[in-house]
mmCIF file of C-alpha atoms and ligand atoms in Angstrom:
data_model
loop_
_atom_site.group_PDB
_atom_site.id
_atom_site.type_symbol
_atom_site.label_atom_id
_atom_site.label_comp_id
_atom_site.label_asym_id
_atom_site.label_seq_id
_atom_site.Cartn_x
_atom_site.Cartn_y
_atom_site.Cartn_z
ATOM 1 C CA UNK A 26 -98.063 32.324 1.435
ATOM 2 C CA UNK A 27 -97.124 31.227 4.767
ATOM 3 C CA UNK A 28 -100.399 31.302 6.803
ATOM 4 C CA UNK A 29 -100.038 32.229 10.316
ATOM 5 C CA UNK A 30 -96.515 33.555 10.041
ATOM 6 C CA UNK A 31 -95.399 36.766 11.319
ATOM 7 C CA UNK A 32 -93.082 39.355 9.167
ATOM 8 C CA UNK A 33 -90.176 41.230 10.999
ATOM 9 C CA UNK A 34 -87.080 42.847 10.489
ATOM 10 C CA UNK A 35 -83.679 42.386 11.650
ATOM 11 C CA UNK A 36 -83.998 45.548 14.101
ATOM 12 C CA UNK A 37 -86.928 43.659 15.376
ATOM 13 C CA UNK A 38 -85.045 40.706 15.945
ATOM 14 C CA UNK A 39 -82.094 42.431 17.814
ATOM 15 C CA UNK A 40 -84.802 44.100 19.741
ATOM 16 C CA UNK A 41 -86.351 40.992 20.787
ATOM 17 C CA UNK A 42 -83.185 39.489 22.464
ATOM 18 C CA UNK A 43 -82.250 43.329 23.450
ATOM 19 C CA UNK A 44 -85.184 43.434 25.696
ATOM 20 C CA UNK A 45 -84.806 39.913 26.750
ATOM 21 C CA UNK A 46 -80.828 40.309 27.509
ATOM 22 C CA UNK A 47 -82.141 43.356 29.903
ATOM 23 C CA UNK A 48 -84.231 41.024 31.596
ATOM 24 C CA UNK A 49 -81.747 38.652 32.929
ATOM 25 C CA UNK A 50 -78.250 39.257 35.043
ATOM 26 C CA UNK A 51 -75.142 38.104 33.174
ATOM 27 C CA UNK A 52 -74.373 37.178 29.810
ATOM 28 C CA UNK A 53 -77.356 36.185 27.344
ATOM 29 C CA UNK A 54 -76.040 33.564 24.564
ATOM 30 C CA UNK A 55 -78.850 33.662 21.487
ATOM 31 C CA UNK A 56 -78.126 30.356 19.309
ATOM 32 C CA UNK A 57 -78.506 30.407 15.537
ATOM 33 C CA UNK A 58 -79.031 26.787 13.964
ATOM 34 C CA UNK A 59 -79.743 25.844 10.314
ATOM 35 C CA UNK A 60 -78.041 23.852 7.630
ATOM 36 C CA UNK A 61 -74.564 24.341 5.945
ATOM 37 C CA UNK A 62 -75.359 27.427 3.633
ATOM 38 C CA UNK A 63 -79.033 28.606 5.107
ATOM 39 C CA UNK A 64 -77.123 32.201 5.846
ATOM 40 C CA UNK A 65 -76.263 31.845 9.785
ATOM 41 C CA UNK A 66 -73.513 33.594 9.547
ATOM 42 C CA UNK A 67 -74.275 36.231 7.512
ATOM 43 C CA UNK A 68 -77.871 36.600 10.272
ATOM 44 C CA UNK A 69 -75.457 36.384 13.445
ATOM 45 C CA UNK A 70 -73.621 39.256 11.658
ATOM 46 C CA UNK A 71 -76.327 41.459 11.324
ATOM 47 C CA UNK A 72 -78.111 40.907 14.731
ATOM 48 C CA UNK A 73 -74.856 41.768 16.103
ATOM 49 C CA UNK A 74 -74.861 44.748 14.542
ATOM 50 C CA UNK A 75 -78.044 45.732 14.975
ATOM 51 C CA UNK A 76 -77.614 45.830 18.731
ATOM 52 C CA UNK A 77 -74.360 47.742 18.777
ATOM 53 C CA UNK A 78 -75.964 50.485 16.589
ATOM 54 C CA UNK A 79 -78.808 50.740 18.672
ATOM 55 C CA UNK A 80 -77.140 50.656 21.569
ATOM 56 C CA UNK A 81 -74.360 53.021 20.670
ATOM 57 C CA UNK A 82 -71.496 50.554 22.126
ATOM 58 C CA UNK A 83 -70.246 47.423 21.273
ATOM 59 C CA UNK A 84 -72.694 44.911 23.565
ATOM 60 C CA UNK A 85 -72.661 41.890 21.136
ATOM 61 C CA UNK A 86 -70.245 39.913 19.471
ATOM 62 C CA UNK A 87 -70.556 36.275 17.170
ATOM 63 C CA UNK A 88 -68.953 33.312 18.891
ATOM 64 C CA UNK A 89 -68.842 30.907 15.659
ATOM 65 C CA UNK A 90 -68.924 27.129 16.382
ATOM 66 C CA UNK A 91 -67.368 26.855 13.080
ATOM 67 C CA UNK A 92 -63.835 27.640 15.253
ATOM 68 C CA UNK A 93 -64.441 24.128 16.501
ATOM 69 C CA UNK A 94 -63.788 22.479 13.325
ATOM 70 C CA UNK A 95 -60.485 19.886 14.358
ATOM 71 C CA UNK A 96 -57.611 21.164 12.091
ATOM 72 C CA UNK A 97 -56.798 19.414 8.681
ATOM 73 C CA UNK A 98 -54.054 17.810 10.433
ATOM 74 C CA UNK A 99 -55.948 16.436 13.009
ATOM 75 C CA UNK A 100 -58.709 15.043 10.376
ATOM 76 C CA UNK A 101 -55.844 13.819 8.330
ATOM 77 C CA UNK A 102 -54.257 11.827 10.727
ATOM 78 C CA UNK A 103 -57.568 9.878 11.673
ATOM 79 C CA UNK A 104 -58.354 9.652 8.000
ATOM 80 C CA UNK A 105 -61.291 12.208 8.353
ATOM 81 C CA UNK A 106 -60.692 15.111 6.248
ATOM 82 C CA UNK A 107 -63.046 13.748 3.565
ATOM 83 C CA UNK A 108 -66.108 13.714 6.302
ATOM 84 C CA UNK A 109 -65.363 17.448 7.459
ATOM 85 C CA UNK A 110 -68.247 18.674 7.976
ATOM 86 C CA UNK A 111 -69.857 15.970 9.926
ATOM 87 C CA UNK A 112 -70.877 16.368 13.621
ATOM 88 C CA UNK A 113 -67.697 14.325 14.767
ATOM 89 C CA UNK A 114 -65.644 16.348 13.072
ATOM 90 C CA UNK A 115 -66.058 19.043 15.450
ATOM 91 C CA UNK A 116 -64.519 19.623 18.878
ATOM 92 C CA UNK A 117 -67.931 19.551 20.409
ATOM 93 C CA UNK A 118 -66.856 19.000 23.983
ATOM 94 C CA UNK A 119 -64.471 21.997 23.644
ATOM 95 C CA UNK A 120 -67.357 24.199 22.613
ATOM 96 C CA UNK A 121 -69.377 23.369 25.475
ATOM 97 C CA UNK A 122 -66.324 24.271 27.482
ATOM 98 C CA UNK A 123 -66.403 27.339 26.089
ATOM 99 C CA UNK A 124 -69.995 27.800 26.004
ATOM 100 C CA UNK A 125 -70.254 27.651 29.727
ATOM 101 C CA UNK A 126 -67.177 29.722 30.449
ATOM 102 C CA UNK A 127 -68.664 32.437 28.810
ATOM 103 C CA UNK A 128 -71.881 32.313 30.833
ATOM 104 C CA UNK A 129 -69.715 32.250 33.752
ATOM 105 C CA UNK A 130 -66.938 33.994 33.600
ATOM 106 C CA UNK A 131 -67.717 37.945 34.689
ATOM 107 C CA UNK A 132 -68.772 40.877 32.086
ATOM 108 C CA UNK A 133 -64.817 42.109 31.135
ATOM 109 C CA UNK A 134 -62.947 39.111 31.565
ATOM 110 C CA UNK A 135 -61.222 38.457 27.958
ATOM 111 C CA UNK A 136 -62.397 34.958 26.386
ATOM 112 C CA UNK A 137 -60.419 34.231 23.507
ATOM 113 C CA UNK A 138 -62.643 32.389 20.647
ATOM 114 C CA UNK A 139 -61.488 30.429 17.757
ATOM 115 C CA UNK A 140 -63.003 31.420 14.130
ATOM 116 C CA UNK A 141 -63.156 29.656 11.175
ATOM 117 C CA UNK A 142 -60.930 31.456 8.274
ATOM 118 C CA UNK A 143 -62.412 30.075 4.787
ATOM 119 C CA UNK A 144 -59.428 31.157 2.813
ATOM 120 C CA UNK A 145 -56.738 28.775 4.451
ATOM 121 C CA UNK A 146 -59.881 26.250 5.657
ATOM 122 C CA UNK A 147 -58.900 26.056 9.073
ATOM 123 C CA UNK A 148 -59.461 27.102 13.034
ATOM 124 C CA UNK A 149 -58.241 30.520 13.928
ATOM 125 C CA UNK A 150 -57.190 30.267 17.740
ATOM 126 C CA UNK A 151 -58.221 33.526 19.597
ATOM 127 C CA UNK A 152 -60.091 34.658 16.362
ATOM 128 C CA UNK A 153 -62.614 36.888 18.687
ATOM 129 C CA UNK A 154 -62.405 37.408 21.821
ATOM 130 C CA UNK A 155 -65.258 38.441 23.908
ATOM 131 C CA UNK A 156 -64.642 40.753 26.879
ATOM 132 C CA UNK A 157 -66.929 43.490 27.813
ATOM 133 C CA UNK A 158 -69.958 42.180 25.677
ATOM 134 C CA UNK A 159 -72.891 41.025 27.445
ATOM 135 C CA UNK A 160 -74.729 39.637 24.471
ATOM 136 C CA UNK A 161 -73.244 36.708 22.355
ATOM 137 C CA UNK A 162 -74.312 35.186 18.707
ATOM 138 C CA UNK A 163 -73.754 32.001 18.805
ATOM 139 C CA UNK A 164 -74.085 29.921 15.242
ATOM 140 C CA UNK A 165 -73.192 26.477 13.675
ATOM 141 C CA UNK A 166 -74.988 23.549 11.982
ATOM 142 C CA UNK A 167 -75.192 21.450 15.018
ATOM 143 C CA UNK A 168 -76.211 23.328 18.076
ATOM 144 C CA UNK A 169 -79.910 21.464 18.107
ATOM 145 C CA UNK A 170 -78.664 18.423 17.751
ATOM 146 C CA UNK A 171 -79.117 15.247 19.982
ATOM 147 C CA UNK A 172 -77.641 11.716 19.695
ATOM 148 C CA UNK A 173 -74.171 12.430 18.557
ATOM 149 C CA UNK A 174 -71.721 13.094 21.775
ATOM 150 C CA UNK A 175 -71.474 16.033 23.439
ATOM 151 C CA UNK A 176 -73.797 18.681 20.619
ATOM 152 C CA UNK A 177 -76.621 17.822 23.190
ATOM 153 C CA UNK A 178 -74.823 19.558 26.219
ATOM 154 C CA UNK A 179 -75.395 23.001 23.909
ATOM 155 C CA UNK A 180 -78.749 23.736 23.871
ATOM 156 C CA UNK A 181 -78.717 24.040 27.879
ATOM 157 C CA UNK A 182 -76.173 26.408 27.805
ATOM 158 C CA UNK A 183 -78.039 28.739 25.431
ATOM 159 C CA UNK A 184 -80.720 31.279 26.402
ATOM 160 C CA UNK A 185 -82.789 31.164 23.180
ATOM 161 C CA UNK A 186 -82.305 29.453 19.879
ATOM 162 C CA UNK A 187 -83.241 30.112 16.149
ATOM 163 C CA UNK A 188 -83.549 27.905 13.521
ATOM 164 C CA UNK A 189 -82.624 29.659 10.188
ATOM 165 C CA UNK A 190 -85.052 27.739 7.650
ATOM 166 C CA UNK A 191 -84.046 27.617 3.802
ATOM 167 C CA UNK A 192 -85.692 26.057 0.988
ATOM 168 C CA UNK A 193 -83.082 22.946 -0.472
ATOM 169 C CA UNK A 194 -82.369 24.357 -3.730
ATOM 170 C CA UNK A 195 -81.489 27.259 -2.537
ATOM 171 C CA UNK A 196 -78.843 26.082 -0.118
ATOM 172 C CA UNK A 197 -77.218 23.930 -2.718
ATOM 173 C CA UNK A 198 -76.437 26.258 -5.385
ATOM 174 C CA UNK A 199 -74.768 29.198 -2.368
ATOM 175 C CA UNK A 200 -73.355 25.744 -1.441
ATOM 176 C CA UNK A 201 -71.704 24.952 -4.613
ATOM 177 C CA UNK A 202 -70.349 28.688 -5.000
ATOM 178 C CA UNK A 203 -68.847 28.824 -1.620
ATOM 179 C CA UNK A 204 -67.172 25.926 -2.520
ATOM 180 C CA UNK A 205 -65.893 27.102 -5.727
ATOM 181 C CA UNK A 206 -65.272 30.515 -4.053
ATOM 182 C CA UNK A 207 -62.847 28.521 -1.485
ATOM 183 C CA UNK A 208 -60.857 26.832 -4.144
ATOM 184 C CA UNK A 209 -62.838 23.539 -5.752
ATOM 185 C CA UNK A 210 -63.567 22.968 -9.516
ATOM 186 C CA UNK A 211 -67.100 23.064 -10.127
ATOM 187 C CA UNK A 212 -67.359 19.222 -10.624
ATOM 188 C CA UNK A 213 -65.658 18.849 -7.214
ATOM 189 C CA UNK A 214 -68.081 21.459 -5.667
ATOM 190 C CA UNK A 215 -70.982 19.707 -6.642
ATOM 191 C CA UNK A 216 -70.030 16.362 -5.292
ATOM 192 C CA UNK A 217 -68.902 17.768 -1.681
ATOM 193 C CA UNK A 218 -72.080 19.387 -1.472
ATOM 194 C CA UNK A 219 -74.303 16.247 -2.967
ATOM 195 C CA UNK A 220 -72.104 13.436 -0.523
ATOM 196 C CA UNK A 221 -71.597 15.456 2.173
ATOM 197 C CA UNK A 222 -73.185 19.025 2.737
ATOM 198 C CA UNK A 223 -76.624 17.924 1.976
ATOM 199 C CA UNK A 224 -76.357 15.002 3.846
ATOM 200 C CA UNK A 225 -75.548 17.003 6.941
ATOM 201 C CA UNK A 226 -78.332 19.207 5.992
ATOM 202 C CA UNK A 227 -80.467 16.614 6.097
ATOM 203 C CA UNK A 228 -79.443 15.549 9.949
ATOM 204 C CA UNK A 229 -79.707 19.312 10.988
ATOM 205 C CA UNK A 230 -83.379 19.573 9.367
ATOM 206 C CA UNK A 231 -84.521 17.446 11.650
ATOM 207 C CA UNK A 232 -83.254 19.563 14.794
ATOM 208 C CA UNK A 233 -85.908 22.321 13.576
ATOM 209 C CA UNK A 234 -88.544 21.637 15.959
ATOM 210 C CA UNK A 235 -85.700 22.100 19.233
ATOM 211 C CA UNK A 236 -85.964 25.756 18.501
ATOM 212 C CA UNK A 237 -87.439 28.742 19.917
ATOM 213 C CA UNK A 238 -88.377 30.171 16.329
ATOM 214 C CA UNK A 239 -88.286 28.988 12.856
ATOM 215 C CA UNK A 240 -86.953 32.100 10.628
ATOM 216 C CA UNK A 241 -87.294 32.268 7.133
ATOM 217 C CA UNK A 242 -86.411 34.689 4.915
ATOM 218 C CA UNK A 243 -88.740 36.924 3.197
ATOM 219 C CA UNK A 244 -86.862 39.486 0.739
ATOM 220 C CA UNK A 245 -85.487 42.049 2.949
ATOM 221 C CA UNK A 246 -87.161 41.085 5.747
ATOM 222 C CA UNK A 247 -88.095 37.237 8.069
ATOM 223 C CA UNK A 248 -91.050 36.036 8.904
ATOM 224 C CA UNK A 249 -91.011 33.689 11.976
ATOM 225 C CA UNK A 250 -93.231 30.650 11.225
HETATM 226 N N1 ADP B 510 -80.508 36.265 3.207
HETATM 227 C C1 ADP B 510 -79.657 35.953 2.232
HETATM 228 N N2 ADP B 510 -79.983 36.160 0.958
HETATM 229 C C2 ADP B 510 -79.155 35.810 -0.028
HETATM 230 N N3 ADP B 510 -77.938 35.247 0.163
HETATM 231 C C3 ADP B 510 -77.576 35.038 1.413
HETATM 232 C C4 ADP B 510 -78.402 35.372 2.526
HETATM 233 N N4 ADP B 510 -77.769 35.031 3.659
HETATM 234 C C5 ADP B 510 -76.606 34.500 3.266
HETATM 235 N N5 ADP B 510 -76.480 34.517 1.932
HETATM 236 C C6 ADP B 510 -75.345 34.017 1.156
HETATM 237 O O1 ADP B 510 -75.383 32.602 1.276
HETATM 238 C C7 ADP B 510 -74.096 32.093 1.532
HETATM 239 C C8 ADP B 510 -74.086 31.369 2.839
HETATM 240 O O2 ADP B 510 -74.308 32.296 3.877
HETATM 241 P P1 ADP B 510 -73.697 32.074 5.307
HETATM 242 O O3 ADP B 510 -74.194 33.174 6.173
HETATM 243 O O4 ADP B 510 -72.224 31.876 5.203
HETATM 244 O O5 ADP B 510 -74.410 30.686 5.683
HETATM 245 P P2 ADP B 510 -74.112 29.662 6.844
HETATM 246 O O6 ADP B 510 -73.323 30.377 7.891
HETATM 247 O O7 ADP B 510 -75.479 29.237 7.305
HETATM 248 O O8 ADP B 510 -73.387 28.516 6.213
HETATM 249 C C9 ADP B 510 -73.145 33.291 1.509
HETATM 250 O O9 ADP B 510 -72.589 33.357 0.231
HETATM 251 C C10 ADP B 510 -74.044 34.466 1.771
HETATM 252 O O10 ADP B 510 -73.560 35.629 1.161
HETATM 253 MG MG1 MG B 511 -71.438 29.982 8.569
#
């Protein structure tokens, strides 16, 4: 039991950075940090659409940092690929470029964003692109983090940040599936996520306390500690 914590739903949520969106001219850019695995994604998703059903229109869309990854070739050619995954394997400067253009750039102007296609394991150029929507999802492993190039230039450039919190365990065994799901044997799942995820995991843990709220999941529902 998690004394002093506060239980609320995913409408909730959305309705939090709804009402704080309406507060402020221009685009508002809501940050979702959290280790490899904690469910980012999968939260991003649904606060996205959680706004565009209450709002009847499409107002939100999910700008991955994941679409930052370098390319296989790239990591391959510096001898890399094995650390993918680290902070430095990431365009981070190129995500900050982006970040700031779309705070910028006017509602309706067409900003292409690169996504992260787990089938083939590499960037998709112009995956999304974000026009017309005023509220944007940001997610990725890194976007508390300070001390490793350019990652600190994000957190400026974001309006409010959560920190998806998930027990270890948990994260290693959705770890180990995704992995398996994208192509590894189970022997080679379990070392990419023991050498590198959960070392990563480690470094974002301690990025926790740069947040605005600490979410954790609690069945259907969060509670924000
Ligand atoms: N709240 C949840 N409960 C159970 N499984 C989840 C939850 N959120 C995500 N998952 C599963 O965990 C895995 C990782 O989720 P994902 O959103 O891709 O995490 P991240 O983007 O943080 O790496 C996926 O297989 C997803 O289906
Ligand atoms: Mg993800």
């Amino acid at each position: 039991m998690n004394r002093g914590s506060v239980e609320t739903s995913l409408a909730e949520l959305a309705a939090r950075i709804r009402r704080r969106a309406d507060g402020q001219a221009g685009r508002f850019v809501l940050g979702i940090a959290g280790p490899p695995g904690a469910g980012k994604s999968t939260l991003a998703r649904g606060v996205r659409d959680e706004l565009n059903l209450a709002a009847g229109s499409p107002i939100a869309e999910v700008a991955p940092m994941d679409g930052f990854h370098f390319t296989n070739a790239q990591l391959r050619a510096l001898g890399e690929l094995a650390r993918k995954g680290e902070p430095d394997t990431f365009d981070a400067a190129a995500y900050v470029d982006l970040l700031r253009k779309l705070r910028e750039a006017p509602l309706g102007q067409s900003i292409p964003w690169p996504t992260y296609d787990r089938e083939i394991h590499e960037p998709m150029p112009g995956g999304v692109v974000i026009g017309d929507q005023r509220i944007v999802v940001t997610e990725g492993n890194y976007l508390l983090l300070e001390g490793h190039g350019s990652w600190s230039a994000v957190r400026p450039l974001l309006d409010e940040t959560w920190y998806l919190d998930v027990p270890r365990p948990v994260i290693e065994q959705r770890l180990v599936r995704r992995h398996i799901r994208g192509g590894r044997t189970p022997a080679d799942a379990k070392t990419k996520v023991a050498q590198s995820d959960l070392l990563n995991a480690r470094l974002v843990e301690g990025t926790l306390t740069r947040a605005d709220l600490v979410l954790r999941k609690f069945g259907r529902a969060y509670r924000i500690v």
